[in-house]
C-alpha positions as YAML, in Angstrom:
chain: A
units: angstrom
residues:
- id: 1
  name: UNK
  ca: [91.96, 55.13, 103.85]
- id: 2
  name: UNK
  ca: [91.50, 58.13, 101.53]
- id: 3
  name: UNK
  ca: [92.87, 61.62, 102.05]
- id: 4
  name: UNK
  ca: [91.36, 64.70, 100.48]
- id: 5
  name: UNK
  ca: [92.93, 68.08, 99.82]
- id: 6
  name: UNK
  ca: [90.81, 71.18, 99.91]
- id: 7
  name: UNK
  ca: [91.87, 74.11, 97.76]
- id: 8
  name: UNK
  ca: [90.32, 76.83, 95.62]
- id: 9
  name: UNK
  ca: [91.28, 75.09, 92.38]
- id: 10
  name: UNK
  ca: [90.29, 71.55, 93.40]
- id: 11
  name: UNK
  ca: [87.66, 71.60, 96.20]
- id: 12
  name: UNK
  ca: [87.89, 67.89, 97.01]
- id: 13
  name: UNK
  ca: [90.80, 66.15, 95.39]
- id: 14
  name: UNK
  ca: [91.81, 62.66, 96.39]
- id: 15
  name: UNK
  ca: [95.48, 62.50, 97.41]
- id: 16
  name: UNK
  ca: [97.67, 59.48, 97.01]
- id: 17
  name: UNK
  ca: [100.27, 58.60, 99.64]
- id: 18
  name: UNK
  ca: [102.91, 60.16, 97.37]
- id: 19
  name: UNK
  ca: [100.88, 63.37, 96.99]
- id: 20
  name: UNK
  ca: [100.38, 63.48, 100.74]
- id: 21
  name: UNK
  ca: [104.12, 63.06, 101.38]
- id: 22
  name: UNK
  ca: [104.94, 65.81, 98.86]
- id: 23
  name: UNK
  ca: [102.41, 68.14, 100.46]
- id: 24
  name: UNK
  ca: [103.90, 67.39, 103.87]
- id: 25
  name: UNK
  ca: [107.40, 68.26, 102.57]
- id: 26
  name: UNK
  ca: [106.10, 71.47, 101.00]
- id: 27
  name: UNK
  ca: [104.48, 72.50, 104.28]
- id: 28
  name: UNK
  ca: [107.66, 71.74, 106.24]
- id: 29
  name: UNK
  ca: [109.68, 73.91, 103.85]
- id: 30
  name: UNK
  ca: [107.13, 76.72, 104.04]
- id: 31
  name: UNK
  ca: [107.19, 76.53, 107.85]
- id: 32
  name: UNK
  ca: [111.02, 76.78, 107.88]
- id: 33
  name: UNK
  ca: [110.89, 79.79, 105.55]
- id: 34
  name: UNK
  ca: [108.34, 81.52, 107.77]
- id: 35
  name: UNK
  ca: [110.47, 80.88, 110.86]
- id: 36
  name: UNK
  ca: [113.50, 82.38, 109.09]
- id: 37
  name: UNK
  ca: [111.45, 85.40, 108.00]
- id: 38
  name: UNK
  ca: [110.25, 86.07, 111.56]
- id: 39
  name: UNK
  ca: [113.79, 85.76, 112.89]
- id: 40
  name: UNK
  ca: [115.19, 88.08, 110.20]
- id: 41
  name: UNK
  ca: [112.42, 90.60, 110.81]
- id: 42
  name: UNK
  ca: [113.27, 90.82, 114.52]
- id: 43
  name: UNK
  ca: [116.97, 91.25, 113.73]
- id: 44
  name: UNK
  ca: [116.24, 94.01, 111.21]
- id: 45
  name: UNK
  ca: [113.95, 95.80, 113.68]
- id: 46
  name: UNK
  ca: [116.73, 95.78, 116.29]
- id: 47
  name: UNK
  ca: [119.23, 97.13, 113.73]
- id: 48
  name: UNK
  ca: [116.77, 99.88, 112.81]
- id: 49
  name: UNK
  ca: [116.68, 100.88, 116.47]
- id: 50
  name: UNK
  ca: [120.48, 101.01, 116.56]
- id: 51
  name: UNK
  ca: [120.56, 103.16, 113.40]
- id: 52
  name: UNK
  ca: [117.96, 105.51, 114.92]
- id: 53
  name: UNK
  ca: [120.24, 106.03, 117.94]
- id: 54
  name: UNK
  ca: [123.53, 106.14, 116.03]
- id: 55
  name: UNK
  ca: [122.32, 108.54, 113.36]
- id: 56
  name: UNK
  ca: [119.65, 110.37, 115.37]
- id: 57
  name: UNK
  ca: [117.15, 109.86, 112.60]
- id: 58
  name: UNK
  ca: [113.52, 108.80, 112.40]
- id: 59
  name: UNK
  ca: [112.67, 105.05, 112.24]
- id: 60
  name: UNK
  ca: [111.41, 105.47, 108.66]
- id: 61
  name: UNK
  ca: [114.79, 106.87, 107.67]
- id: 62
  name: UNK
  ca: [116.54, 104.04, 109.55]
- id: 63
  name: UNK
  ca: [114.74, 101.53, 107.34]
- id: 64
  name: UNK
  ca: [115.87, 103.45, 104.25]
- id: 65
  name: UNK
  ca: [119.45, 103.59, 105.55]
- id: 66
  name: UNK
  ca: [119.57, 99.82, 106.06]
- id: 67
  name: UNK
  ca: [118.01, 99.19, 102.67]
- id: 68
  name: UNK
  ca: [120.44, 101.56, 100.93]
- id: 69
  name: UNK
  ca: [123.50, 100.04, 102.63]
- id: 70
  name: UNK
  ca: [122.28, 96.58, 101.65]
- id: 71
  name: UNK
  ca: [121.70, 97.53, 98.03]
- id: 72
  name: UNK
  ca: [124.86, 99.60, 97.58]
- id: 73
  name: UNK
  ca: [127.14, 96.95, 99.08]
- id: 74
  name: UNK
  ca: [125.28, 94.02, 97.51]
- id: 75
  name: UNK
  ca: [124.86, 92.49, 100.98]
- id: 76
  name: UNK
  ca: [121.72, 90.81, 102.25]
- id: 77
  name: UNK
  ca: [119.69, 93.07, 104.52]
- id: 78
  name: UNK
  ca: [119.83, 90.48, 107.32]
- id: 79
  name: UNK
  ca: [123.65, 90.44, 107.13]
- id: 80
  name: UNK
  ca: [123.80, 94.26, 107.19]
- id: 81
  name: UNK
  ca: [121.55, 94.20, 110.26]
- id: 82
  name: UNK
  ca: [123.86, 91.68, 111.98]
- id: 83
  name: UNK
  ca: [126.87, 93.93, 111.31]
- id: 84
  name: UNK
  ca: [125.05, 97.03, 112.56]
- id: 85
  name: UNK
  ca: [124.13, 95.28, 115.80]
- id: 86
  name: UNK
  ca: [127.74, 94.14, 116.29]
- id: 87
  name: UNK
  ca: [128.85, 97.72, 115.56]
- id: 88
  name: UNK
  ca: [126.47, 99.04, 118.21]
- id: 89
  name: UNK
  ca: [128.05, 96.66, 120.74]
- id: 90
  name: UNK
  ca: [131.76, 96.81, 119.96]
- id: 91
  name: UNK
  ca: [132.25, 99.66, 117.48]
- id: 92
  name: UNK
  ca: [133.62, 97.47, 114.65]
- id: 93
  name: UNK
  ca: [132.05, 97.70, 111.21]
- id: 94
  name: UNK
  ca: [133.51, 96.36, 107.93]
- id: 95
  name: UNK
  ca: [134.90, 99.20, 105.81]
- id: 96
  name: UNK
  ca: [132.46, 98.96, 102.83]
- id: 97
  name: UNK
  ca: [129.48, 98.92, 105.18]
- id: 98
  name: UNK
  ca: [130.90, 101.79, 107.27]
- id: 99
  name: UNK
  ca: [131.41, 103.95, 104.18]
- id: 100
  name: UNK
  ca: [127.91, 103.29, 102.88]
- id: 101
  name: UNK
  ca: [126.37, 103.73, 106.34]
- id: 102
  name: UNK
  ca: [128.02, 107.15, 106.63]
- id: 103
  name: UNK
  ca: [126.74, 108.17, 103.19]
- id: 104
  name: UNK
  ca: [123.22, 106.91, 103.90]
- id: 105
  name: UNK
  ca: [123.10, 108.65, 107.29]
- id: 106
  name: UNK
  ca: [124.14, 111.89, 105.62]
- id: 107
  name: UNK
  ca: [121.46, 111.48, 102.94]
- id: 108
  name: UNK
  ca: [118.64, 110.75, 105.36]
- id: 109
  name: UNK
  ca: [119.69, 112.99, 108.23]
- id: 110
  name: UNK
  ca: [119.14, 115.98, 105.94]
- id: 111
  name: UNK
  ca: [115.53, 114.83, 105.54]
- id: 112
  name: UNK
  ca: [115.12, 114.32, 109.30]
- id: 113
  name: UNK
  ca: [116.52, 117.64, 110.48]
- id: 114
  name: UNK
  ca: [115.04, 120.82, 109.03]
- id: 115
  name: UNK
  ca: [118.28, 122.77, 109.40]
- id: 116
  name: UNK
  ca: [120.03, 120.29, 107.12]
- id: 117
  name: UNK
  ca: [122.59, 119.29, 109.74]
- id: 118
  name: UNK
  ca: [122.60, 116.33, 112.03]
- id: 119
  name: UNK
  ca: [123.14, 117.05, 115.74]
- id: 120
  name: UNK
  ca: [126.47, 115.92, 117.19]
- id: 121
  name: UNK
  ca: [125.74, 112.59, 118.90]
- id: 122
  name: UNK
  ca: [128.57, 113.20, 121.40]
- id: 123
  name: UNK
  ca: [126.73, 116.25, 122.75]
- id: 124
  name: UNK
  ca: [124.03, 115.86, 125.42]
- id: 125
  name: UNK
  ca: [120.53, 116.54, 124.12]
- id: 126
  name: UNK
  ca: [119.28, 118.07, 127.35]
- id: 127
  name: UNK
  ca: [121.07, 119.82, 130.20]
- id: 128
  name: UNK
  ca: [122.55, 117.15, 132.43]
- id: 129
  name: UNK
  ca: [121.91, 114.35, 129.92]
- id: 130
  name: UNK
  ca: [124.62, 111.81, 129.27]
- id: 131
  name: UNK
  ca: [126.28, 111.77, 125.84]
- id: 132
  name: UNK
  ca: [125.07, 109.16, 123.39]
- id: 133
  name: UNK
  ca: [127.08, 106.70, 121.33]
- id: 134
  name: UNK
  ca: [129.41, 108.29, 118.77]
- id: 135
  name: UNK
  ca: [128.35, 108.52, 115.16]
- id: 136
  name: UNK
  ca: [130.14, 106.34, 112.63]
- id: 137
  name: UNK
  ca: [130.88, 109.53, 110.66]
- id: 138
  name: UNK
  ca: [133.26, 110.96, 113.22]
- id: 139
  name: UNK
  ca: [135.41, 109.54, 115.98]
- id: 140
  name: UNK
  ca: [134.48, 110.00, 119.60]
- id: 141
  name: UNK
  ca: [135.89, 113.11, 121.21]
- id: 142
  name: UNK
  ca: [136.44, 111.23, 124.48]
- id: 143
  name: UNK
  ca: [139.88, 109.83, 125.15]
- id: 144
  name: UNK
  ca: [140.46, 106.58, 127.11]
...
């Protein structure tokens, strides 16, 4: 039985069993990479949402914040996103990431707010509104 591959370079190329096995392996690897990319993308999107809430910045700035923290700490973006999501849940963030996150939030919050100052996340945004999560740049004013 003959197998043919169809591609732009070789419209009908006869494949040997070895070629077919290699192509199968290549496709399996590509599939695994695509699955990892989709998973990482979802994680990064969730972290962007957390940064939007924590820093009270626009989603475009949240992407820049994550990218800057990743580049300045030499940490993969996916790993930064994992740490940010853990931080949003339990308030713990490794020191180098916390420092860079604070710096990045300061850089991009100036762009987001025309007055040049970021609103205090511990303050309600509307009368009667509940306070939001504290910013990583300052400790919460609430005491246990």
